[in-house]
PDB file of C-alpha atoms and ligand atoms in Angstrom:
ATOM      1  CA  MET A1163     132.151  97.582 110.350  1.00 40.00           C
ATOM      2  CA  ALA A1164     132.966  94.541 112.491  1.00 41.00           C
ATOM      3  CA  HIS A1165     130.969  91.319 112.959  1.00 41.00           C
ATOM      4  CA  LYS A1166     131.062  90.259 109.337  1.00 43.00           C
ATOM      5  CA  ARG A1167     128.400  87.668 108.570  1.00 44.00           C
ATOM      6  CA  PRO A1168     129.282  84.374 106.901  1.00 43.00           C
ATOM      7  CA  ASP A1169     129.089  84.426 103.130  1.00 47.00           C
ATOM      8  CA  PRO A1170     125.580  83.204 102.190  1.00 45.00           C
ATOM      9  CA  ALA A1171     127.104  81.342  99.239  1.00 43.00           C
ATOM     10  CA  ARG A1172     128.692  78.963 101.742  1.00 44.00           C
ATOM     11  CA  SER A1173     125.321  78.182 103.230  1.00 47.00           C
ATOM     12  CA  GLU A1174     124.657  75.451 100.672  1.00 50.00           C
ATOM     13  CA  SER A1175     127.524  73.363 102.060  1.00 47.00           C
ATOM     14  CA  PRO A1176     126.255  70.019 103.366  1.00 49.00           C
ATOM     15  CA  LEU A1177     128.982  70.066 106.001  1.00 48.00           C
ATOM     16  CA  ALA A1178     128.306  73.497 107.474  1.00 54.00           C
ATOM     17  CA  PRO A1179     129.416  73.204 111.107  1.00 62.00           C
ATOM     18  CA  ARG A1180     126.590  75.372 112.359  1.00 81.00           C
ATOM     19  CA  PRO A1181     123.619  77.329 111.030  1.00 89.00           C
ATOM     20  CA  THR A1182     124.327  80.293 108.757  1.00 89.00           C
ATOM     21  CA  ASN A1183     122.160  82.695 110.744  1.00 92.00           C
ATOM     22  CA  PRO A1184     122.679  81.868 114.449  1.00 94.00           C
ATOM     23  CA  PRO A1185     121.252  84.056 117.263  1.00 96.00           C
ATOM     24  CA  PRO A1186     121.319  86.980 117.545  1.00 96.00           C
ATOM     25  CA  HIS A1187     119.924  86.683 114.044  1.00 96.00           C
ATOM     26  CA  VAL A1188     120.553  89.155 111.249  1.00 96.00           C
ATOM     27  CA  TYR A1189     118.379  92.317 111.560  1.00 97.00           C
ATOM     28  CA  SER A1190     118.772  92.245 115.373  1.00 97.00           C
ATOM     29  CA  SER A1191     120.658  94.963 117.275  1.00 96.00           C
ATOM     30  CA  ILE A1192     124.226  93.748 116.859  1.00 95.00           C
ATOM     31  CA  GLY A1193     127.406  95.759 117.315  1.00 95.00           C
ATOM     32  CA  TYR A1194     125.820  99.078 118.171  1.00 96.00           C
ATOM     33  CA  ASP A1195     124.292 100.762 121.233  1.00 97.00           C
ATOM     34  CA  ARG A1196     120.657 101.835 120.868  1.00 97.00           C
ATOM     35  CA  ALA A1197     121.339 104.439 123.596  1.00 98.00           C
ATOM     36  CA  ALA A1198     117.606 104.730 124.337  1.00 98.00           C
ATOM     37  CA  ALA A1199     118.232 106.980 127.353  1.00 98.00           C
ATOM     38  CA  ARG A1200     119.603 109.639 124.972  1.00 98.00           C
ATOM     39  CA  ARG A1201     116.398 109.954 122.939  1.00 98.00           C
ATOM     40  CA  ASP A1202     114.873 112.498 125.322  1.00 98.00           C
ATOM     41  CA  ASP A1203     118.159 114.249 126.105  1.00 98.00           C
ATOM     42  CA  ALA A1204     117.575 117.480 124.189  1.00 97.00           C
ATOM     43  CA  ALA A1205     121.112 118.798 124.686  1.00 98.00           C
ATOM     44  CA  PHE A1206     122.636 115.548 123.472  1.00 98.00           C
ATOM     45  CA  GLN A1207     120.338 115.406 120.457  1.00 97.00           C
ATOM     46  CA  ALA A1208     121.047 119.009 119.434  1.00 96.00           C
ATOM     47  CA  GLU A1209     124.791 118.488 119.743  1.00 97.00           C
ATOM     48  CA  ALA A1210     124.679 115.171 117.864  1.00 97.00           C
ATOM     49  CA  LEU A1211     122.750 116.700 114.964  1.00 95.00           C
ATOM     50  CA  ARG A1212     125.456 119.404 114.610  1.00 94.00           C
ATOM     51  CA  ASP A1213     128.464 117.147 115.169  1.00 96.00           C
ATOM     52  CA  PRO A1214     130.363 116.593 111.888  1.00 95.00           C
ATOM     53  CA  ALA A1215     131.234 113.075 113.096  1.00 97.00           C
ATOM     54  CA  THR A1216     127.536 112.062 113.245  1.00 97.00           C
ATOM     55  CA  ARG A1217     126.411 109.705 110.473  1.00 97.00           C
ATOM     56  CA  PHE A1218     123.038 109.840 108.711  1.00 96.00           C
ATOM     57  CA  LEU A1219     121.592 106.811 107.015  1.00 96.00           C
ATOM     58  CA  VAL A1220     119.532 108.102 104.090  1.00 95.00           C
ATOM     59  CA  LEU A1221     116.119 106.625 103.318  1.00 95.00           C
ATOM     60  CA  HIS A1222     113.513 107.176 100.643  1.00 95.00           C
ATOM     61  CA  GLY A1223     110.281 105.787 102.034  1.00 94.00           C
ATOM     62  CA  LEU A1224     111.379 102.340 103.215  1.00 96.00           C
ATOM     63  CA  LYS A1225     114.438 102.015 100.976  1.00 96.00           C
ATOM     64  CA  PRO A1226     117.924 102.833 102.289  1.00 96.00           C
ATOM     65  CA  LEU A1227     120.576 104.407 100.086  1.00 96.00           C
ATOM     66  CA  PHE A1228     123.446 102.148  99.023  1.00 96.00           C
ATOM     67  CA  ILE A1229     126.687 102.478  97.158  1.00 95.00           C
ATOM     68  CA  GLU A1230     128.190  99.562  95.300  1.00 91.00           C
ATOM     69  CA  ASP A1231     131.821  98.556  95.166  1.00 89.00           C
ATOM     70  CA  ALA A1232     133.631  95.374  94.208  1.00 89.00           C
ATOM     71  CA  SER A1233     132.488  93.659  97.421  1.00 88.00           C
ATOM     72  CA  GLY A1234     128.817  94.523  96.856  1.00 88.00           C
ATOM     73  CA  PRO A1235     126.342  97.142  98.089  1.00 92.00           C
ATOM     74  CA  HIS A1236     126.943  99.028 101.353  1.00 93.00           C
ATOM     75  CA  PRO A1237     124.629 101.505 103.054  1.00 94.00           C
ATOM     76  CA  LEU A1238     125.701 105.073 102.394  1.00 93.00           C
ATOM     77  CA  PHE A1239     126.116 107.126 105.561  1.00 94.00           C
ATOM     78  CA  VAL A1240     126.474 110.874 105.066  1.00 93.00           C
ATOM     79  CA  GLY A1241     127.440 113.776 107.341  1.00 94.00           C
ATOM     80  CA  ALA A1242     125.240 116.682 108.433  1.00 91.00           C
ATOM     81  CA  ALA A1243     126.753 118.880 105.673  1.00 89.00           C
ATOM     82  CA  ALA A1244     125.195 116.645 103.017  1.00 86.00           C
ATOM     83  CA  LEU A1245     121.721 117.347 104.442  1.00 86.00           C
ATOM     84  CA  ALA A1246     122.063 121.123 104.248  1.00 84.00           C
ATOM     85  CA  ALA A1247     120.600 121.362 100.749  1.00 83.00           C
ATOM     86  CA  HIS A1248     117.506 119.368 101.737  1.00 85.00           C
ATOM     87  CA  ARG A1249     114.608 119.782 104.146  1.00 78.00           C
ATOM     88  CA  PRO A1250     114.402 116.375 105.826  1.00 82.00           C
ATOM     89  CA  GLN A1251     111.662 115.249 108.191  1.00 83.00           C
ATOM     90  CA  ALA A1252     112.702 114.815 111.834  1.00 89.00           C
ATOM     91  CA  PRO A1253     115.527 112.234 111.850  1.00 95.00           C
ATOM     92  CA  PHE A1254     115.263 108.965 113.783  1.00 97.00           C
ATOM     93  CA  PHE A1255     118.025 108.518 116.353  1.00 98.00           C
ATOM     94  CA  LEU A1256     119.207 104.906 115.947  1.00 98.00           C
ATOM     95  CA  GLY A1257     121.973 104.950 118.571  1.00 98.00           C
ATOM     96  CA  LEU A1258     125.741 104.980 118.802  1.00 98.00           C
ATOM     97  CA  HIS A1259     128.103 103.070 116.577  1.00 95.00           C
ATOM     98  CA  ALA A1260     131.888 103.210 117.011  1.00 93.00           C
ATOM     99  CA  GLY A1261     131.363 106.164 119.367  1.00 93.00           C
ATOM    100  CA  ARG A1262     129.394 108.212 116.825  1.00 97.00           C
ATOM    101  CA  ALA A1263     125.713 109.052 116.817  1.00 98.00           C
ATOM    102  CA  VAL A1264     123.749 107.455 113.968  1.00 98.00           C
ATOM    103  CA  PHE A1265     120.453 108.787 112.624  1.00 98.00           C
ATOM    104  CA  ALA A1266     118.162 107.763 109.795  1.00 97.00           C
ATOM    105  CA  VAL A1267     116.700 110.533 107.679  1.00 96.00           C
ATOM    106  CA  ASP A1268     114.324 110.611 104.704  1.00 94.00           C
ATOM    107  CA  LEU A1269     115.529 112.962 101.971  1.00 90.00           C
ATOM    108  CA  ASP A1270     112.439 112.389  99.821  1.00 89.00           C
ATOM    109  CA  GLY A1271     114.294 110.543  97.092  1.00 89.00           C
ATOM    110  CA  ALA A1272     117.060 113.124  96.673  1.00 88.00           C
ATOM    111  CA  ALA A1273     119.840 111.980  94.352  1.00 87.00           C
ATOM    112  CA  ILE A1274     123.060 111.452  96.306  1.00 87.00           C
ATOM    113  CA  GLU A1275     126.280 111.083  94.321  1.00 85.00           C
ATOM    114  CA  GLY A1276     126.887 107.426  93.526  1.00 87.00           C
ATOM    115  CA  GLY A1277     123.984 106.170  95.614  1.00 93.00           C
ATOM    116  CA  THR A1278     121.006 103.943  94.773  1.00 94.00           C
ATOM    117  CA  TYR A1279     117.912 103.302  96.882  1.00 96.00           C
ATOM    118  CA  LEU A1280     117.423  99.555  97.342  1.00 96.00           C
ATOM    119  CA  GLU A1281     115.025  97.301  99.231  1.00 96.00           C
ATOM    120  CA  LEU A1282     116.823  95.989 102.337  1.00 96.00           C
ATOM    121  CA  ARG A1283     115.734  92.404 101.775  1.00 92.00           C
ATOM    122  CA  SER A1284     117.547  92.321  98.442  1.00 91.00           C
ATOM    123  CA  VAL A1285     120.932  92.932 100.092  1.00 93.00           C
ATOM    124  CA  GLY A1286     120.456  92.202 103.813  1.00 89.00           C
ATOM    125  CA  PRO A1287     121.978  88.692 103.850  1.00 85.00           C
ATOM    126  CA  SER A1288     125.334  89.979 102.571  1.00 88.00           C
ATOM    127  CA  LEU A1289     125.658  92.973 104.910  1.00 92.00           C
ATOM    128  CA  PRO A1290     127.778  93.113 108.065  1.00 91.00           C
ATOM    129  CA  ALA A1291     125.543  92.395 111.059  1.00 91.00           C
ATOM    130  CA  ALA A1292     125.678  95.900 112.591  1.00 92.00           C
ATOM    131  CA  GLU A1293     124.713  97.523 109.290  1.00 94.00           C
ATOM    132  CA  ALA A1294     121.881  95.051 108.674  1.00 95.00           C
ATOM    133  CA  GLY A1295     120.597  95.744 112.205  1.00 96.00           C
ATOM    134  CA  LEU A1296     120.738  99.521 111.833  1.00 97.00           C
ATOM    135  CA  LEU A1297     118.966  99.372 108.488  1.00 97.00           C
ATOM    136  CA  ALA A1298     116.277  97.061 109.845  1.00 97.00           C
ATOM    137  CA  PHE A1299     115.706  99.409 112.787  1.00 98.00           C
ATOM    138  CA  ALA A1300     115.483 102.407 110.441  1.00 97.00           C
ATOM    139  CA  ARG A1301     113.101 100.617 108.090  1.00 97.00           C
ATOM    140  CA  ALA A1302     110.778  99.619 110.931  1.00 97.00           C
ATOM    141  CA  LEU A1303     110.650 103.181 112.287  1.00 97.00           C
ATOM    142  CA  ALA A1304     110.038 104.622 108.827  1.00 96.00           C
ATOM    143  CA  HIS A1305     107.178 102.181 108.199  1.00 97.00           C
ATOM    144  CA  TRP A1306     105.598 103.032 111.540  1.00 97.00           C
ATOM    145  CA  ARG A1307     105.762 106.776 110.846  1.00 95.00           C
ATOM    146  CA  LEU A1308     104.286 106.351 107.359  1.00 94.00           C
ATOM    147  CA  ARG A1309     101.354 104.398 108.852  1.00 94.00           C
ATOM    148  CA  HIS A1310     100.746 106.787 111.771  1.00 94.00           C
ATOM    149  CA  ARG A1311     100.498 110.147 110.066  1.00 94.00           C
ATOM    150  CA  TYR A1312      97.241 110.937 111.861  1.00 97.00           C
ATOM    151  CA  CYS A1313      95.899 110.168 115.304  1.00 98.00           C
ATOM    152  CA  GLY A1314      94.104 106.814 115.551  1.00 96.00           C
ATOM    153  CA  ALA A1315      91.793 108.239 118.240  1.00 97.00           C
ATOM    154  CA  CYS A1316      90.668 111.579 116.769  1.00 98.00           C
ATOM    155  CA  GLY A1317      92.283 111.947 113.335  1.00 98.00           C
ATOM    156  CA  GLY A1318      94.391 114.923 114.431  1.00 98.00           C
ATOM    157  CA  ALA A1319      97.861 115.754 113.157  1.00 96.00           C
ATOM    158  CA  MET A1320     100.815 114.056 114.876  1.00 96.00           C
ATOM    159  CA  VAL A1321     104.121 115.546 115.949  1.00 95.00           C
ATOM    160  CA  THR A1322     107.333 113.588 116.445  1.00 95.00           C
ATOM    161  CA  LEU A1323     108.963 113.310 119.882  1.00 97.00           C
ATOM    162  CA  SER A1324     111.794 111.353 121.504  1.00 98.00           C
ATOM    163  CA  ALA A1325     114.145 111.643 118.542  1.00 98.00           C
ATOM    164  CA  GLY A1326     111.625 109.929 116.277  1.00 97.00           C
ATOM    165  CA  HIS A1327     110.465 107.207 118.689  1.00 98.00           C
ATOM    166  CA  CYS A1328     107.097 108.678 119.713  1.00 97.00           C
ATOM    167  CA  ARG A1329     104.255 110.393 117.808  1.00 97.00           C
ATOM    168  CA  ARG A1330     101.850 112.612 119.757  1.00 97.00           C
ATOM    169  CA  CYS A1331      98.484 113.973 118.638  1.00 98.00           C
ATOM    170  CA  GLU A1332      98.442 117.751 118.821  1.00 96.00           C
ATOM    171  CA  ALA A1333      94.660 117.760 119.349  1.00 98.00           C
ATOM    172  CA  CYS A1334      94.010 115.107 122.016  1.00 98.00           C
ATOM    173  CA  GLY A1335      97.484 114.203 123.322  1.00 98.00           C
ATOM    174  CA  PHE A1336      97.322 110.517 122.309  1.00 98.00           C
ATOM    175  CA  ASP A1337     100.796 108.993 122.079  1.00 97.00           C
ATOM    176  CA  THR A1338     101.754 106.174 119.746  1.00 97.00           C
ATOM    177  CA  PHE A1339     104.994 104.213 119.715  1.00 97.00           C
ATOM    178  CA  PRO A1340     106.680 102.000 117.111  1.00 97.00           C
ATOM    179  CA  ARG A1341     104.697  98.798 116.607  1.00 93.00           C
ATOM    180  CA  THR A1342     105.964  95.253 116.340  1.00 96.00           C
ATOM    181  CA  ASP A1343     103.636  92.324 115.671  1.00 97.00           C
ATOM    182  CA  PRO A1344     104.487  88.969 117.291  1.00 98.00           C
ATOM    183  CA  ALA A1345     104.393  85.980 114.973  1.00 98.00           C
ATOM    184  CA  VAL A1346     105.377  82.394 115.705  1.00 98.00           C
ATOM    185  CA  ILE A1347     107.436  80.286 113.325  1.00 98.00           C
ATOM    186  CA  CYS A1348     107.947  76.611 113.986  1.00 98.00           C
ATOM    187  CA  LEU A1349     109.909  73.656 112.694  1.00 98.00           C
ATOM    188  CA  VAL A1350     107.798  70.524 113.166  1.00 98.00           C
ATOM    189  CA  THR A1351     109.764  67.291 113.407  1.00 98.00           C
ATOM    190  CA  SER A1352     108.946  63.607 113.659  1.00 98.00           C
ATOM    191  CA  GLY A1353     112.059  61.565 114.304  1.00 97.00           C
ATOM    192  CA  GLU A1354     114.324  62.005 111.287  1.00 97.00           C
ATOM    193  CA  HIS A1355     111.685  63.915 109.307  1.00 98.00           C
ATOM    194  CA  CYS A1356     110.657  67.551 109.348  1.00 98.00           C
ATOM    195  CA  LEU A1357     107.565  69.188 107.931  1.00 98.00           C
ATOM    196  CA  LEU A1358     107.935  72.105 105.519  1.00 98.00           C
ATOM    197  CA  GLY A1359     105.279  74.079 103.704  1.00 98.00           C
ATOM    198  CA  ARG A1360     105.106  76.189 100.616  1.00 98.00           C
ATOM    199  CA  SER A1361     103.210  79.450 100.159  1.00 97.00           C
ATOM    200  CA  ARG A1362     102.261  80.491  96.633  1.00 95.00           C
ATOM    201  CA  HIS A1363     104.217  83.708  97.258  1.00 94.00           C
ATOM    202  CA  PHE A1364     107.515  81.831  97.691  1.00 96.00           C
ATOM    203  CA  PRO A1365     110.209  81.671  94.997  1.00 95.00           C
ATOM    204  CA  ASP A1366     110.078  78.555  92.805  1.00 96.00           C
ATOM    205  CA  GLY A1367     110.821  75.371  94.720  1.00 97.00           C
ATOM    206  CA  MET A1368     111.197  76.980  98.132  1.00 98.00           C
ATOM    207  CA  TYR A1369     109.724  75.317 101.196  1.00 98.00           C
ATOM    208  CA  SER A1370     109.885  76.726 104.712  1.00 98.00           C
ATOM    209  CA  THR A1371     108.785  76.337 108.298  1.00 98.00           C
ATOM    210  CA  LEU A1372     105.178  77.139 109.215  1.00 98.00           C
ATOM    211  CA  ALA A1373     104.305  80.523 110.674  1.00 98.00           C
ATOM    212  CA  GLY A1374     101.438  82.721 111.776  1.00 98.00           C
ATOM    213  CA  PHE A1375     100.517  85.802 113.768  1.00 98.00           C
ATOM    214  CA  VAL A1376      99.709  85.711 117.462  1.00 98.00           C
ATOM    215  CA  GLU A1377      96.093  86.603 118.233  1.00 98.00           C
ATOM    216  CA  PRO A1378      94.965  88.584 121.281  1.00 98.00           C
ATOM    217  CA  GLY A1379      94.363  86.293 124.229  1.00 98.00           C
ATOM    218  CA  GLU A1380      96.773  83.557 123.105  1.00 98.00           C
ATOM    219  CA  SER A1381     100.036  82.347 124.552  1.00 98.00           C
ATOM    220  CA  LEU A1382     102.822  81.778 122.039  1.00 98.00           C
ATOM    221  CA  GLU A1383     102.607  78.010 122.513  1.00 98.00           C
ATOM    222  CA  GLN A1384      98.867  78.108 121.842  1.00 98.00           C
ATOM    223  CA  THR A1385      99.483  80.057 118.641  1.00 98.00           C
ATOM    224  CA  VAL A1386     101.961  77.403 117.481  1.00 98.00           C
ATOM    225  CA  VAL A1387      99.437  74.611 118.053  1.00 98.00           C
ATOM    226  CA  ARG A1388      96.538  76.518 116.436  1.00 98.00           C
ATOM    227  CA  GLU A1389      98.447  77.723 113.386  1.00 98.00           C
ATOM    228  CA  ILE A1390      99.904  74.330 112.521  1.00 98.00           C
ATOM    229  CA  GLU A1391      96.579  72.595 112.976  1.00 98.00           C
ATOM    230  CA  GLU A1392      94.921  75.198 110.730  1.00 98.00           C
ATOM    231  CA  GLU A1393      97.575  75.029 108.026  1.00 98.00           C
ATOM    232  CA  VAL A1394      98.289  71.284 107.803  1.00 98.00           C
ATOM    233  CA  GLY A1395      95.711  69.558 110.026  1.00 98.00           C
ATOM    234  CA  ILE A1396      98.354  68.140 112.362  1.00 98.00           C
ATOM    235  CA  ARG A1397      98.314  68.480 116.148  1.00 98.00           C
ATOM    236  CA  VAL A1398     101.795  69.218 117.521  1.00 98.00           C
ATOM    237  CA  ALA A1399     103.191  68.733 121.028  1.00 98.00           C
ATOM    238  CA  ALA A1400     106.445  69.382 122.903  1.00 98.00           C
ATOM    239  CA  VAL A1401     106.513  73.007 121.735  1.00 98.00           C
ATOM    240  CA  ARG A1402     109.867  74.521 122.657  1.00 98.00           C
ATOM    241  CA  TYR A1403     111.077  78.082 122.191  1.00 98.00           C
ATOM    242  CA  ARG A1404     114.377  78.482 120.309  1.00 98.00           C
ATOM    243  CA  SER A1405     115.087  82.164 119.531  1.00 98.00           C
ATOM    244  CA  SER A1406     113.593  85.282 117.956  1.00 98.00           C
ATOM    245  CA  GLN A1407     114.303  87.583 115.029  1.00 98.00           C
ATOM    246  CA  PRO A1408     113.101  91.091 114.259  1.00 98.00           C
ATOM    247  CA  TRP A1409     111.535  90.955 110.804  1.00 97.00           C
ATOM    248  CA  PRO A1410     110.826  94.541 109.714  1.00 96.00           C
ATOM    249  CA  PHE A1411     109.016  93.520 106.485  1.00 95.00           C
ATOM    250  CA  PRO A1412     107.076  95.393 107.583  1.00 94.00           C
ATOM    251  CA  GLN A1413     106.834  95.078 111.384  1.00 95.00           C
ATOM    252  CA  SER A1414     107.028  91.558 112.779  1.00 98.00           C
ATOM    253  CA  LEU A1415     108.946  89.880 115.543  1.00 98.00           C
ATOM    254  CA  MET A1416     109.395  86.219 114.609  1.00 98.00           C
ATOM    255  CA  LEU A1417     109.375  83.915 117.648  1.00 98.00           C
ATOM    256  CA  GLY A1418     111.027  80.667 116.663  1.00 98.00           C
ATOM    257  CA  PHE A1419     109.912  77.276 118.000  1.00 98.00           C
ATOM    258  CA  ARG A1420     110.384  73.585 117.453  1.00 98.00           C
ATOM    259  CA  ALA A1421     107.560  71.083 117.971  1.00 98.00           C
ATOM    260  CA  GLU A1422     106.963  67.373 117.502  1.00 98.00           C
ATOM    261  CA  ALA A1423     104.181  65.557 115.710  1.00 98.00           C
ATOM    262  CA  PRO A1424     103.231  62.079 114.489  1.00 98.00           C
ATOM    263  CA  LEU A1425     104.342  61.282 110.920  1.00 98.00           C
ATOM    264  CA  VAL A1426     100.919  61.670 109.338  1.00 98.00           C
ATOM    265  CA  GLU A1427     100.010  63.078 105.947  1.00 98.00           C
ATOM    266  CA  PRO A1428      99.424  66.856 106.064  1.00 98.00           C
ATOM    267  CA  VAL A1429      96.013  68.145 104.975  1.00 98.00           C
ATOM    268  CA  ILE A1430      96.680  71.686 103.823  1.00 98.00           C
ATOM    269  CA  ASP A1431      94.462  74.713 104.013  1.00 96.00           C
ATOM    270  CA  PRO A1432      94.711  76.012 100.426  1.00 97.00           C
ATOM    271  CA  ALA A1433      94.057  79.550 101.606  1.00 95.00           C
ATOM    272  CA  GLU A1434      97.313  79.380 103.574  1.00 94.00           C
ATOM    273  CA  LEU A1435      99.548  76.917 101.733  1.00 97.00           C
ATOM    274  CA  GLU A1436     100.114  75.553  98.259  1.00 97.00           C
ATOM    275  CA  ALA A1437     101.793  72.384  99.530  1.00 98.00           C
ATOM    276  CA  ALA A1438     103.334  70.763 102.605  1.00 98.00           C
ATOM    277  CA  ARG A1439     105.547  67.700 102.864  1.00 98.00           C
ATOM    278  CA  TRP A1440     107.690  65.671 105.219  1.00 98.00           C
ATOM    279  CA  LEU A1441     111.365  65.595 104.294  1.00 98.00           C
ATOM    280  CA  HIS A1442     114.007  63.237 105.653  1.00 97.00           C
ATOM    281  CA  ARG A1443     117.072  64.750 107.277  1.00 95.00           C
ATOM    282  CA  SER A1444     119.416  62.943 104.858  1.00 94.00           C
ATOM    283  CA  GLU A1445     117.772  64.348 101.719  1.00 95.00           C
ATOM    284  CA  LEU A1446     117.983  67.895 103.081  1.00 96.00           C
ATOM    285  CA  LEU A1447     121.624  67.558 104.168  1.00 92.00           C
ATOM    286  CA  ASP A1448     122.748  66.470 100.718  1.00 89.00           C
ATOM    287  CA  PRO A1449     122.309  69.282  98.121  1.00 87.00           C
ATOM    288  CA  ALA A1450     122.403  66.699  95.323  1.00 90.00           C
ATOM    289  CA  ARG A1451     119.369  64.922  96.765  1.00 91.00           C
ATOM    290  CA  ARG A1452     117.591  67.960  98.169  1.00 95.00           C
ATOM    291  CA  PRO A1453     114.184  68.127  96.476  1.00 96.00           C
ATOM    292  CA  VAL A1454     113.341  71.633  97.676  1.00 97.00           C
ATOM    293  CA  ARG A1455     114.973  75.031  97.926  1.00 97.00           C
ATOM    294  CA  LEU A1456     115.724  76.039 101.529  1.00 96.00           C
ATOM    295  CA  PRO A1457     114.440  79.289 103.070  1.00 96.00           C
ATOM    296  CA  ASN A1458     116.623  82.363 102.545  1.00 93.00           C
ATOM    297  CA  PRO A1459     119.815  82.569 104.626  1.00 92.00           C
ATOM    298  CA  ASP A1460     118.750  85.773 106.416  1.00 94.00           C
ATOM    299  CA  SER A1461     115.644  84.139 107.898  1.00 96.00           C
ATOM    300  CA  ILE A1462     115.050  82.486 111.255  1.00 98.00           C
ATOM    301  CA  ALA A1463     113.303  79.761 109.233  1.00 98.00           C
ATOM    302  CA  ARG A1464     116.693  78.826 107.806  1.00 97.00           C
ATOM    303  CA  PHE A1465     118.201  78.817 111.305  1.00 97.00           C
ATOM    304  CA  LEU A1466     115.470  76.597 112.755  1.00 98.00           C
ATOM    305  CA  LEU A1467     115.949  74.139 109.937  1.00 97.00           C
ATOM    306  CA  GLU A1468     119.772  74.065 110.011  1.00 96.00           C
ATOM    307  CA  ASP A1469     119.818  73.976 113.799  1.00 95.00           C
ATOM    308  CA  TRP A1470     117.897  70.701 113.574  1.00 96.00           C
ATOM    309  CA  LEU A1471     119.730  69.372 110.488  1.00 95.00           C
ATOM    310  CA  TYR A1472     123.193  69.805 112.007  1.00 91.00           C
ATOM    311  CA  SER A1473     122.270  68.560 115.464  1.00 88.00           C
ATOM    312  CA  SER A1474     123.010  64.962 116.277  1.00 63.00           C
TER     313      SER A1474
HETATM  314 ZN1  LIG B2643      94.098 112.670 118.716  1.00 79.29          ZN
END
């Protein structure tokens, strides 16, 4: 597929001309048409499910099926004929890619010749953008369906509508739609320094931007101020929106910000962070001097950081 992403291995270059994961960030809808108006078009859906040109992305739970070749793992798309031996749940219609309908379908762990089920995050950074976006969309829908098997209002059984994009209670008629939870993520700067924090769940040595979920009744800017004050005891100002990234691990939308603060020592909340520190731009730009590991190249955290590092 087109829109090949930069090689993540290059992302360690101190002279990278621009961030490795610019907007629209990986896992967004890139290079395909979601064709939302077709979800309730019964004739279109029936024809697409029969069409031998239609491609099915195979899932087992939340893991897509991949094949590996010399260039690495690629999602395995199969035709309708390959589904004939199985009894899949209702497929999710993901949209149109290269003029063909694309669905995601769970084959309950069925063995497919040459394929392996892998966690998307383990391969996402190396995938072409359209494939990463389709897989992220499929994963988010699959997670939502797994968590909405029964009605939240009356406990009744749910049926699937709108080509997988709506669940309706057969008993009371309550409809539920795929969920996405807004979370803010913010790079705090003070002149030539930026503030990074470390969660105990991070890989060894990794530091990243600060983040937290939006609460009901808050604006995004208020969430940024509250979260940073809670996590490191520092009051930020000049909160500016930068860009957003779908983060279907399992169901977040990361809203990326930059903010400014005085260069004061962070006082961490140990329930949230293991450590936090100010780092100078020059020590982050030079891999030989860099005292921390940067956030993963598929993350908006990495973009927010590089966007600042490479700006003049
Ligand atoms: Zn109900």
